[in-house]
XYZ file of C-alpha atoms in Angstrom:
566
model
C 21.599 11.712 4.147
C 19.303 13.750 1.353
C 16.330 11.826 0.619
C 13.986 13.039 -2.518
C 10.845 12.003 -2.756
C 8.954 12.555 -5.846
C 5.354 12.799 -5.255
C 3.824 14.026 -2.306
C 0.496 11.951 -1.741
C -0.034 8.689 0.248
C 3.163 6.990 -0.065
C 5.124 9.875 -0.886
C 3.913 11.793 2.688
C 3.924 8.740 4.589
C 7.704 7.881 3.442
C 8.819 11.956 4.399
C 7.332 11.825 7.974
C 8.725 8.102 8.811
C 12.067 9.053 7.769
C 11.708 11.847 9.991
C 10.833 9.703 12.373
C 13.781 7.643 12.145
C 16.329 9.932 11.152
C 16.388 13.617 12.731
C 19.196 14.998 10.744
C 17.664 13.644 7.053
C 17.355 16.436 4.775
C 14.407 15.415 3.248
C 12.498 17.459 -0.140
C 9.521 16.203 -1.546
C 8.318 17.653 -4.900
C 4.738 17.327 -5.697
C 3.102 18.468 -9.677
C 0.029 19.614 -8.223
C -0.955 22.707 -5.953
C -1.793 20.132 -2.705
C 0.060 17.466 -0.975
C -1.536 14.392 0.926
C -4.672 14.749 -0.161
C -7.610 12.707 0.099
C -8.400 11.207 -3.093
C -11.067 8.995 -1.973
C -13.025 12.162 -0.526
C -12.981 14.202 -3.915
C -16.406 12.590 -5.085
C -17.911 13.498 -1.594
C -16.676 17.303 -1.913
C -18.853 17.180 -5.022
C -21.699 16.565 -3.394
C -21.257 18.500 -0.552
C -20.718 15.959 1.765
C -17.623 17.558 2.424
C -18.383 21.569 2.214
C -14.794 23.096 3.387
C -12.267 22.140 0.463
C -9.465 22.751 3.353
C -10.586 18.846 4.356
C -9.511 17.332 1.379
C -6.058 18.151 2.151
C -4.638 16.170 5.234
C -1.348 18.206 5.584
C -0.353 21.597 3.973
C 3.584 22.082 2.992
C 3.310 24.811 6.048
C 2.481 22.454 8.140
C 4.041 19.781 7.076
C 7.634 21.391 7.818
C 6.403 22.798 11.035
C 6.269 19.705 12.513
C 8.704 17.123 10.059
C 11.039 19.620 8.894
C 10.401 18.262 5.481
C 10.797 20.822 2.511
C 7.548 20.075 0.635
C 7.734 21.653 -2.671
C 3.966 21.915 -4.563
C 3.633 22.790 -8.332
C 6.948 21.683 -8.824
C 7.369 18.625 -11.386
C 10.600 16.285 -11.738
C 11.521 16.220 -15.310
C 14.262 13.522 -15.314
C 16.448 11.106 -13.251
C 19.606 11.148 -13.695
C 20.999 7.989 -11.903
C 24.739 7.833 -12.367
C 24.777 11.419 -10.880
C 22.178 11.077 -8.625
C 20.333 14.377 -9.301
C 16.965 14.917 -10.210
C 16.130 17.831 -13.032
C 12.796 19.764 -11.771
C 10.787 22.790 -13.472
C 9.357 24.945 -11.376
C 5.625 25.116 -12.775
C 4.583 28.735 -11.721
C 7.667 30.524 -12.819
C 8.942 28.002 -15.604
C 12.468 28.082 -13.433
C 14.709 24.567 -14.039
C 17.200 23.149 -11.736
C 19.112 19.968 -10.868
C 18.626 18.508 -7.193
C 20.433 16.108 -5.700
C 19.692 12.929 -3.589
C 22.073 10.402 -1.867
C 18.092 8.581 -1.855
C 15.200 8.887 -3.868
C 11.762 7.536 -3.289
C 9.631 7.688 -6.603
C 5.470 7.928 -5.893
C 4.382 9.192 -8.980
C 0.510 7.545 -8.394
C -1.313 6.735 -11.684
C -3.450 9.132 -13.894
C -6.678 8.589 -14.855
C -6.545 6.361 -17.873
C -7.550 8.323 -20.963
C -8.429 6.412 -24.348
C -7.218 7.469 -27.139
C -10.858 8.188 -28.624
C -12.129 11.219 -30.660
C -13.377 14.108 -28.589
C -10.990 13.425 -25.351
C -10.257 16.513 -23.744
C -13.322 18.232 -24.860
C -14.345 20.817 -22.226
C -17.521 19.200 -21.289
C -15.591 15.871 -20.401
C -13.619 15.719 -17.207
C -11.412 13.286 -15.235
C -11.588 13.042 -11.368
C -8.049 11.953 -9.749
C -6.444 15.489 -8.275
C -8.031 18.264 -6.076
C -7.620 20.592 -9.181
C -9.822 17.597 -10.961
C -12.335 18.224 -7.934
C -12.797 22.075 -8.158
C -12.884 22.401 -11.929
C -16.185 19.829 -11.945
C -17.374 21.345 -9.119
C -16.938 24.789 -10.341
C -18.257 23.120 -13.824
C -21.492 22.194 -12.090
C -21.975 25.855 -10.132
C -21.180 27.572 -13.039
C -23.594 25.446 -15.447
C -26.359 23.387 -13.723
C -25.962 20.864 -15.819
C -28.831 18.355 -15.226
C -27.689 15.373 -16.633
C -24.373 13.336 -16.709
C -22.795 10.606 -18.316
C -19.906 8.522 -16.875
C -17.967 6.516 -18.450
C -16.766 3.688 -16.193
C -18.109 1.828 -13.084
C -14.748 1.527 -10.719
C -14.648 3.078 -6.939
C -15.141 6.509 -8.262
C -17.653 6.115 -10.750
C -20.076 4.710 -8.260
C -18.906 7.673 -5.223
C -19.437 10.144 -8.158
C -22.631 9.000 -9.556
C -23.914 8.561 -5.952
C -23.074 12.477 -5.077
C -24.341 13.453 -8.679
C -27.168 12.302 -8.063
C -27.856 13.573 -4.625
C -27.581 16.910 -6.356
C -30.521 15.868 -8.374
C -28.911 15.061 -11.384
C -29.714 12.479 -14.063
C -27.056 9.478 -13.725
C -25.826 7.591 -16.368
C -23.096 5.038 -16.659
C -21.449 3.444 -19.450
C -18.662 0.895 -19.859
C -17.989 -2.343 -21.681
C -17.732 -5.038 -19.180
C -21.496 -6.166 -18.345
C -20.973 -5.387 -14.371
C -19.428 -2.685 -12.332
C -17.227 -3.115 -9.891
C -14.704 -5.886 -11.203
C -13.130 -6.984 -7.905
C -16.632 -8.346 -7.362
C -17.907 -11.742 -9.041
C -21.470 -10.930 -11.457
C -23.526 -12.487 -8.796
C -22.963 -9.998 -6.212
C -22.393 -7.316 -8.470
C -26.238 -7.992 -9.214
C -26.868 -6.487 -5.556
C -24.882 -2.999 -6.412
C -26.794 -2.829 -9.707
C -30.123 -3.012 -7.941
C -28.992 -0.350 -5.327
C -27.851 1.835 -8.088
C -31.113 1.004 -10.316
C -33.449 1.749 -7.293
C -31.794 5.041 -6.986
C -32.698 6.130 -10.569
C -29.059 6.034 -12.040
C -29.201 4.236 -14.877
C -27.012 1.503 -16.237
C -25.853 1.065 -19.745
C -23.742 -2.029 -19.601
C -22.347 -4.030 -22.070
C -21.500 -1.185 -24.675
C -18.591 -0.173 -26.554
C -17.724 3.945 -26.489
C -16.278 5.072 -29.504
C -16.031 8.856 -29.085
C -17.491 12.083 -27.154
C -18.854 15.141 -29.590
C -20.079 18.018 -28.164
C -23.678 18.564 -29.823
C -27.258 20.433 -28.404
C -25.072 22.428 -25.720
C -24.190 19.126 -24.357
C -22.274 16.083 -24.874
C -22.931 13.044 -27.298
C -20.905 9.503 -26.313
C -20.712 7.584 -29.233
C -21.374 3.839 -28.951
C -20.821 0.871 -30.970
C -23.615 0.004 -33.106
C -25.612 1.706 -30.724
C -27.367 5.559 -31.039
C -25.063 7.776 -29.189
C -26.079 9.051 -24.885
C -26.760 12.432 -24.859
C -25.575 14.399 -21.582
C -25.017 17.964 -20.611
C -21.781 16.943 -19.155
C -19.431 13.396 -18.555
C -16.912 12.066 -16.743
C -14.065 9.673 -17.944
C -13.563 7.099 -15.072
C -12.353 3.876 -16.634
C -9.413 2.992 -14.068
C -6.138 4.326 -14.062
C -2.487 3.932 -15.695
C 0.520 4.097 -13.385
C 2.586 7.334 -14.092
C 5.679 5.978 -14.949
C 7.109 8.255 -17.930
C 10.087 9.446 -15.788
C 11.155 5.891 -14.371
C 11.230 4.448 -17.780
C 13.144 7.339 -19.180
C 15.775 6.795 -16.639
C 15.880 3.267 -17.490
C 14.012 1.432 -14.598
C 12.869 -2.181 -14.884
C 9.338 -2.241 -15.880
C 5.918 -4.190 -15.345
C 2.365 -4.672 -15.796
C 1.062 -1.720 -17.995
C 4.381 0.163 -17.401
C 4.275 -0.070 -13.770
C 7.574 0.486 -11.722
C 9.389 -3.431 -10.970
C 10.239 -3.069 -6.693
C 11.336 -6.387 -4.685
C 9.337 -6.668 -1.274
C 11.702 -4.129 0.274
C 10.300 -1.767 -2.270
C 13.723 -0.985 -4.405
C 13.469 -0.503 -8.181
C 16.333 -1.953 -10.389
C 18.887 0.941 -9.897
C 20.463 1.775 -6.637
C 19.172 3.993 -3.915
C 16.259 4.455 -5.884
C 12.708 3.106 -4.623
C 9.251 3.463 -5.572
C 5.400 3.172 -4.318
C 2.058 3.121 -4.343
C 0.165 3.300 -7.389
C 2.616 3.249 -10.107
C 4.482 -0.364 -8.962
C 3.746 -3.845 -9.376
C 3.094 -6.257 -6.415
C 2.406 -9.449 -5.325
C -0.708 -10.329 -4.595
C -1.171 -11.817 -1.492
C -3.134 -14.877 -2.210
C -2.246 -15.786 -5.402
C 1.334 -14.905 -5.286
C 1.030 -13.199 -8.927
C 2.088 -10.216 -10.308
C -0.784 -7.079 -9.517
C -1.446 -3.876 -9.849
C -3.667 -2.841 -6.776
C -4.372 0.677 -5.972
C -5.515 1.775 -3.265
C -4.317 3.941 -0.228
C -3.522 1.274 2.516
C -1.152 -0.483 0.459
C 0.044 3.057 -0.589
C 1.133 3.968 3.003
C 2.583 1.012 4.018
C 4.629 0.845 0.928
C 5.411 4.383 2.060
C 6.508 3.285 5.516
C 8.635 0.194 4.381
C 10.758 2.062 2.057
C 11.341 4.825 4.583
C 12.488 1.729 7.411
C 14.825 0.463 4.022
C 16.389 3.574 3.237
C 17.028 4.302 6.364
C 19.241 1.132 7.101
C 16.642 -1.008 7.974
C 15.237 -4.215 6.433
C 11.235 -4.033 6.393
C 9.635 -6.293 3.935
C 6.302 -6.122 1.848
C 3.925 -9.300 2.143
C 2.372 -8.568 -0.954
C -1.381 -6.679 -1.572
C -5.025 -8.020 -1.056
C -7.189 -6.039 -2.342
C -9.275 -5.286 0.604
C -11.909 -2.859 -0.359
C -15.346 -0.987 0.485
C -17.255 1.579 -0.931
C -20.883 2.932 0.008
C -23.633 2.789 -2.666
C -26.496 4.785 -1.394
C -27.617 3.208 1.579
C -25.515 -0.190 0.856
C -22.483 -1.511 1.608
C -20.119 -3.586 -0.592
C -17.269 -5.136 0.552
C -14.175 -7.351 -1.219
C -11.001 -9.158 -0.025
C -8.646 -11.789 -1.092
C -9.338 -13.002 -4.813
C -13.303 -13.552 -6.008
C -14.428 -16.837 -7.792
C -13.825 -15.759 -11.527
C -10.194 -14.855 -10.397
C -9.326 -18.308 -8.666
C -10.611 -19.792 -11.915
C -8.369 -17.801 -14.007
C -5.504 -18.540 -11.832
C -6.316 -22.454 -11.955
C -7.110 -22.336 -8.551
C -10.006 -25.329 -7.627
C -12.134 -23.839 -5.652
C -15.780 -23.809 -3.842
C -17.871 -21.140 -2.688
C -20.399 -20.578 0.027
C -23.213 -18.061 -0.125
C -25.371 -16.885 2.806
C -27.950 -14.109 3.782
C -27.143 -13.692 7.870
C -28.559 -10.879 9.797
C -26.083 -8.019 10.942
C -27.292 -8.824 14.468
C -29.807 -10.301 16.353
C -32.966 -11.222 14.891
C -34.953 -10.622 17.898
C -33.110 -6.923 18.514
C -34.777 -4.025 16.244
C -33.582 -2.690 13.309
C -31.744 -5.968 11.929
C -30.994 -6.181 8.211
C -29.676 -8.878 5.647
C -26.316 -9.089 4.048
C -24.965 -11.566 1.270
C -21.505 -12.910 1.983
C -19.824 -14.678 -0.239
C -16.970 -16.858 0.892
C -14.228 -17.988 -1.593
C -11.956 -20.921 -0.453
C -9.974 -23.615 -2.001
C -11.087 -26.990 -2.561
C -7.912 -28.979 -1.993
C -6.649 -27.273 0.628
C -9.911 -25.284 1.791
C -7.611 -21.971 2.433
C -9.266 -19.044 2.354
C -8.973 -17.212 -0.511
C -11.446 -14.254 -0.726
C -15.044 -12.924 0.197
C -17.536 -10.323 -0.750
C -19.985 -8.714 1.046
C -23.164 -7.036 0.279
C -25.301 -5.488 2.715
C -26.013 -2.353 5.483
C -24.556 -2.055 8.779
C -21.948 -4.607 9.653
C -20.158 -5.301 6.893
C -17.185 -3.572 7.323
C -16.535 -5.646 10.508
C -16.716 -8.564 8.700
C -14.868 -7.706 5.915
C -12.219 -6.761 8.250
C -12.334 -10.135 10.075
C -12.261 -11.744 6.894
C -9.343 -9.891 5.557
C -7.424 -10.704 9.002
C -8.328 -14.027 8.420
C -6.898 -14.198 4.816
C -4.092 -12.654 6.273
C -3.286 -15.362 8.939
C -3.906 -18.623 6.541
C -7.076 -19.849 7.747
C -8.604 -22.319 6.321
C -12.499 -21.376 6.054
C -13.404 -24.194 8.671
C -11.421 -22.175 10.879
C -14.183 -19.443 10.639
C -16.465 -20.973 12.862
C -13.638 -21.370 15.779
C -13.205 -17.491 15.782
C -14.106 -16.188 19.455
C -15.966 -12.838 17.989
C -17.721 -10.165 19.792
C -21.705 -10.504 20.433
C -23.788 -7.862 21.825
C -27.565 -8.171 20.377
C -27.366 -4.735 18.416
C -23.938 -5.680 16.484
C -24.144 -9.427 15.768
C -25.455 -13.034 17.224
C -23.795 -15.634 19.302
C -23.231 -16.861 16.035
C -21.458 -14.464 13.720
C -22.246 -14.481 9.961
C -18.427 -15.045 9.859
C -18.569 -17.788 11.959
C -22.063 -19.177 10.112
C -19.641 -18.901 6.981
C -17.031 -20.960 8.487
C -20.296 -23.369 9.548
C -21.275 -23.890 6.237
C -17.995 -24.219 4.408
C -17.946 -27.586 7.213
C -20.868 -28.686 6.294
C -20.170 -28.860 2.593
C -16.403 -29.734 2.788
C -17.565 -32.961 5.159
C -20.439 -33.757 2.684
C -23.095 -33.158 5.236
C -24.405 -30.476 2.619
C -24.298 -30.930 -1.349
C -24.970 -27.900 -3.494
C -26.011 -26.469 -6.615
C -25.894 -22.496 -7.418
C -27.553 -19.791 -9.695
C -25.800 -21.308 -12.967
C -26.735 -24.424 -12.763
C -30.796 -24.291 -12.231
C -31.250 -23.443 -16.144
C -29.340 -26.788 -16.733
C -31.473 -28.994 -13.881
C -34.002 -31.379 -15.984
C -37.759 -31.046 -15.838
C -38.247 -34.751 -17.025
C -39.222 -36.108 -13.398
C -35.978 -37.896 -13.454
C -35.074 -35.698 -10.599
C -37.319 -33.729 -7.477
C -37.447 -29.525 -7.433
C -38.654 -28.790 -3.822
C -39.574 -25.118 -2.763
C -39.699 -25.642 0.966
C -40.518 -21.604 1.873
C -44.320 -20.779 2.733
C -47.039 -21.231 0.253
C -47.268 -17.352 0.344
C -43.212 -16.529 -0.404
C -43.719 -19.591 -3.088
C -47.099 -17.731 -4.445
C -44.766 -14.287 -4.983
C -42.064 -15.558 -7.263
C -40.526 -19.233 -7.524
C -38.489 -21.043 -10.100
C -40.303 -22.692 -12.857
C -40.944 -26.472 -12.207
C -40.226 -26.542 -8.531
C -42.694 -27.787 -6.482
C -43.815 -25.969 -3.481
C -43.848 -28.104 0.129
C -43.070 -26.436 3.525
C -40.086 -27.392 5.136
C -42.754 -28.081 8.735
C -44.824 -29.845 6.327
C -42.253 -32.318 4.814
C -42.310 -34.611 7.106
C -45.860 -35.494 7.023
C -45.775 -35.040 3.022
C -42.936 -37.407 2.249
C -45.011 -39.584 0.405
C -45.399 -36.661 -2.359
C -41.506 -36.781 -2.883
C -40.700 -40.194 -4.838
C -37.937 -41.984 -3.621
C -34.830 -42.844 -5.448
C -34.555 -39.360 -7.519
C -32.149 -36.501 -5.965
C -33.859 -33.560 -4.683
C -32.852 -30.521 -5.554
C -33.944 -28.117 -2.258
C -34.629 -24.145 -2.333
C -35.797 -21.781 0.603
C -35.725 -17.902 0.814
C -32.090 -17.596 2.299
C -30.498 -21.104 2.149
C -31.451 -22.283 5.784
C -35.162 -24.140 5.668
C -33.410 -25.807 2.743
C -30.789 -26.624 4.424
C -33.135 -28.604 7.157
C -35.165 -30.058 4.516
C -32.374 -31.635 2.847
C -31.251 -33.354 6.307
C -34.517 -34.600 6.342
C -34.643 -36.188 2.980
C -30.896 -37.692 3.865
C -32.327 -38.769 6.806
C -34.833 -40.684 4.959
C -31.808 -42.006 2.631
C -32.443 -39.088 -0.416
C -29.780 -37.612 -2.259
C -30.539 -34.202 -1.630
C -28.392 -30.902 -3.227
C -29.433 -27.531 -0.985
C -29.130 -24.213 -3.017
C -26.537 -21.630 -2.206
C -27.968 -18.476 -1.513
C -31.018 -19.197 -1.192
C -34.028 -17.780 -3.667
C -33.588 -14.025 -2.552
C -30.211 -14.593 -4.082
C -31.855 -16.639 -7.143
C -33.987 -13.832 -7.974
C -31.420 -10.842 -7.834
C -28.730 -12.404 -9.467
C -31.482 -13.527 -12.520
C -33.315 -10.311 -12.989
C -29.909 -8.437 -12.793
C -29.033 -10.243 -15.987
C -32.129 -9.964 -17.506
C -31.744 -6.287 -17.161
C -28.337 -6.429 -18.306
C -28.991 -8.070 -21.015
C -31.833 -6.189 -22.052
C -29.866 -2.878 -21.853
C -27.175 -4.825 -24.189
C -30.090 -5.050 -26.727
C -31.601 -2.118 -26.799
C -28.858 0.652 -25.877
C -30.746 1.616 -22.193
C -30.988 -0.081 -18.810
C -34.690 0.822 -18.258
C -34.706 1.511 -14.294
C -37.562 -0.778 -12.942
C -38.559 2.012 -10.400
């Protein structure tokens, strides 16, 4: 058997070495456009910066290498032209010598990946603005920025790599700015938790021009201009186009594949395309996503390489089957951590999905051991059913474990309740007897058995101030003294008892506390005492980063600049 693989990155590498793997006498030829194969494409932004200082890391395999051990041809600067499927050759040019030639395959495997997406605005391609997807991507910024010193940068987009480039721009003491049009980065994340990434990246001087339409790039002053709408252009001495990416499909839909989402490659779970012998993955196909059962384009490398791995078991006479992707994802913003799996809120909405939400503030471990610092999790389930559906995560150390529990328990079908049931590790300096995943699970009870009724950041503005109903602050008269809400009134939660009589009786109560838990009491107090009582989710530290987030926002919207509080 001859097995082609076009493409020579995640999926493409992972295929070639588990057909290997499976079949010793496979001749097996991978042709990759670019100068490296299976490369790290999440590291490039890190190389940069000079986190990573030997380019020879980027690159997990060399073709050398790769054959040494595989016995897999691995053909670099070599790009496949054309399919031909009825006979079952592949036309490639040879990049460095211009040379064209027909190959054969009795298989081919099609990872193509996805290019950076590239609007088709005036002044793209100028010399001053750059994409970031390749390691030839990686060394012409970085030679850009040895060459130039440029001391200033605009980027244009606020996806996985706009935030790991404008982190490692920055660390090289470079002015940060990024624009895009949505009014939050990071779109797998709902605009409440968002808030927390803007603040990291705000309190890190990059600053954030949300909300704004570009129009064009012209080179002006030695530097760049990025044209808004109805706004005075960003000046820069350099930029960067990150706005997401398009699946590379130009040779599968010349050769007359069945096509998706934004051109994407159509696969069934055992990852074939519409003609025979022919499959695809990775970034350029459509999935199913995993929760919602719809059709997605997700990419990132895990799915990548078990795509990869499942085609190789198919074309190899087995019968391997993808469950569909979930989006689990984390990225580092300066000293934080954020976190996504499953679907967030605004996407169960848009998928007709009922759903609830709860929102905590746990430690990362014990209270009572040194060094312990807050994350916000945000837990997504159904209402009906009370499946999981998603969470996000905000916070230090820690939240990749729970991400990872989360995801598992996505994975399985838990229903949130089941959360609190999970028999989790506990050591004081990585977590409490009482996980935040299991507090999550906790919670969801509480609400789902109508021990706990709540309210959340977008409905406060709504709440009346007639004295038809009670606001109670229940934190310390000193928290209460350094920001509250307007027309909540301030009693402490070890106070209420004795206070009661300054909380009328037969209003609801609407209760508030720094993190969600002296609220939480209070209100079983009131009930106890036959109130109605709503506790708020989150807590006030969520209250006030969520609301001066959009204020910011908003502001910037206005006025053309995100003014960096620090």
């Amino acid at each position: 058997m001859k097995v082609v693989i076009v493409g020579g990155v995640a999926g493409g590498a992972t295929a070639a070495a588990r057909i290997r793997r499976l079949d010793e006498q496979a001749e097996i030829v991978i042709f990759e456009r670019s100068g490296y194969m299976s490369y790290a494409n999440c590291g490039l932004p890190y190389y940069i910066g000079g986190v990573i200082d030997d380019p020879a890391e980027l690159t997990l395999q060399t073709p050398e290498g790769f054959f040494a051990r595989f016995r897999v041809q691995v053909k670099v600067r070599h790009e496949v032209t054309a399919i031909r499927p009825a006979e079952k050759t592949v036309l490639v040019k040879n990049l460095e010598t211009g040379e064209e030639f027909a190959e054969s395959y009795d298989k081919l495997l099609l990872s193509p990946g996805a290019k950076p997406t590239r609007p088709n605005l005036p002044g793209v391609g100028l010399d001053r603005l750059f994409t970031l997807r390749t390691v030839e991507d990686t060394f012409r910024i970085k030679a850009y920025i040895q060459e130039h010193h440029p001391k200033s940068v605009i980027l244009a987009g606020g996806g996985f790599i706009g935030l790991e480039l404008a982190e490692n721009l920055r660390k090289l003491g470079m002015a940060v700015t990024i624009v895009q049009r949505p009014k939050q980065l990071m779109n797998p994340f709902d605009p409440d938790m968002a808030a927390f990434i803007h603040g990291e990246m705000r309190r890190n001087g990059v600053t954030l021009a949300l909300g704004h339409t570009v129009e064009g790039f012209v080179e002006k002053d030695g530097g760049l201009d990025v044209l808004l709408q109805g706004e005075p252009p960003l000046h820069a001495d350099m930029g960067v186009l990150a706005i997401g990416v398009t699946p590379d499909t130009q040779l599968a839909k010349d050769a007359g594949l069945a096509l998706g989402i934004k051109g994407s490659i159509l696969v069934n779970d055992r990852m074939e395309t519409s003609l025979p012998d022919i499959y695809a993955v990775g970034d350029a196909v459509q999935v199913k996503h995993y929760v919602t059962g719809s059709d997605a384009l997700i990419s990132l490398a895990g799915p990548a390489n078990k795509q990869g791995r499942i085609a190789a078991d198919n074309l190899c006479g087995g019968n391997s089957r993808y469950l569909g992707s979930q989006g689990s994802a984390i990225v580092q913003v300066f000293d934080l951590t954020a976190a996504t799996t499953g679907i967030n809120e605004g996407t169960a909405k848009k998928a007709g999905i009922p759903v609830d939400k709860v929102v905590l503030s746990p430690m990362n471990h014990a209270g009572y051991y040194p060094g312990g610092r807050v994350m916000t999790m945000k837990v997504i389930f159904a209402r009906d059913t009370h499946r999981l559906l998603g969470a996000q995560i905000v916070g230090y150390q820690g939240v990749d474990k729970r991400i990872d529990v989360l995801a598992t328990a996505i994975h399985a079908g838990l229903t949130v309740t089941q959360l609190k049931d999970l028999d989790l590790a506990y050591a004081p300096p990585y977590s409490s007897a009482k996980d935040p995943v299991n507090m999550a699970g906790f919670l969801a009870e509480n609400v789902i058995n109508g021990l706990v009724r709540q309210f959340h950041v977008e409905d406060v503005a709504a709440l009346p101030r007639d004295g038809s109903v009670t606001l109670l602050d229940v934190r310390t008269p000193g928290e209460y003294s350094r920001g509250h809400i307007p027309g909540f009134v301030n009693i402490p939660v070890d106070e209420l008892r004795q206070r009661l009589d300054e909380v009328p009786p037969g209003k609801p109560v609407y209760v508030i506390c720094q993190s969600g838990v002296r609220s939480y009491i209070a209100a079983r107090i009131l009930a106890g005492q036959g109130y109605l009582c709503y506790n708020f989710s989150g807590g006030y530290r969520f209250y006030a980063g969520v609301t001066e987030d959009r204020r910011l926002v908003e502001a910037a919207t206005g006025c053309g600049m995100d003014k960096n509080p620090a």
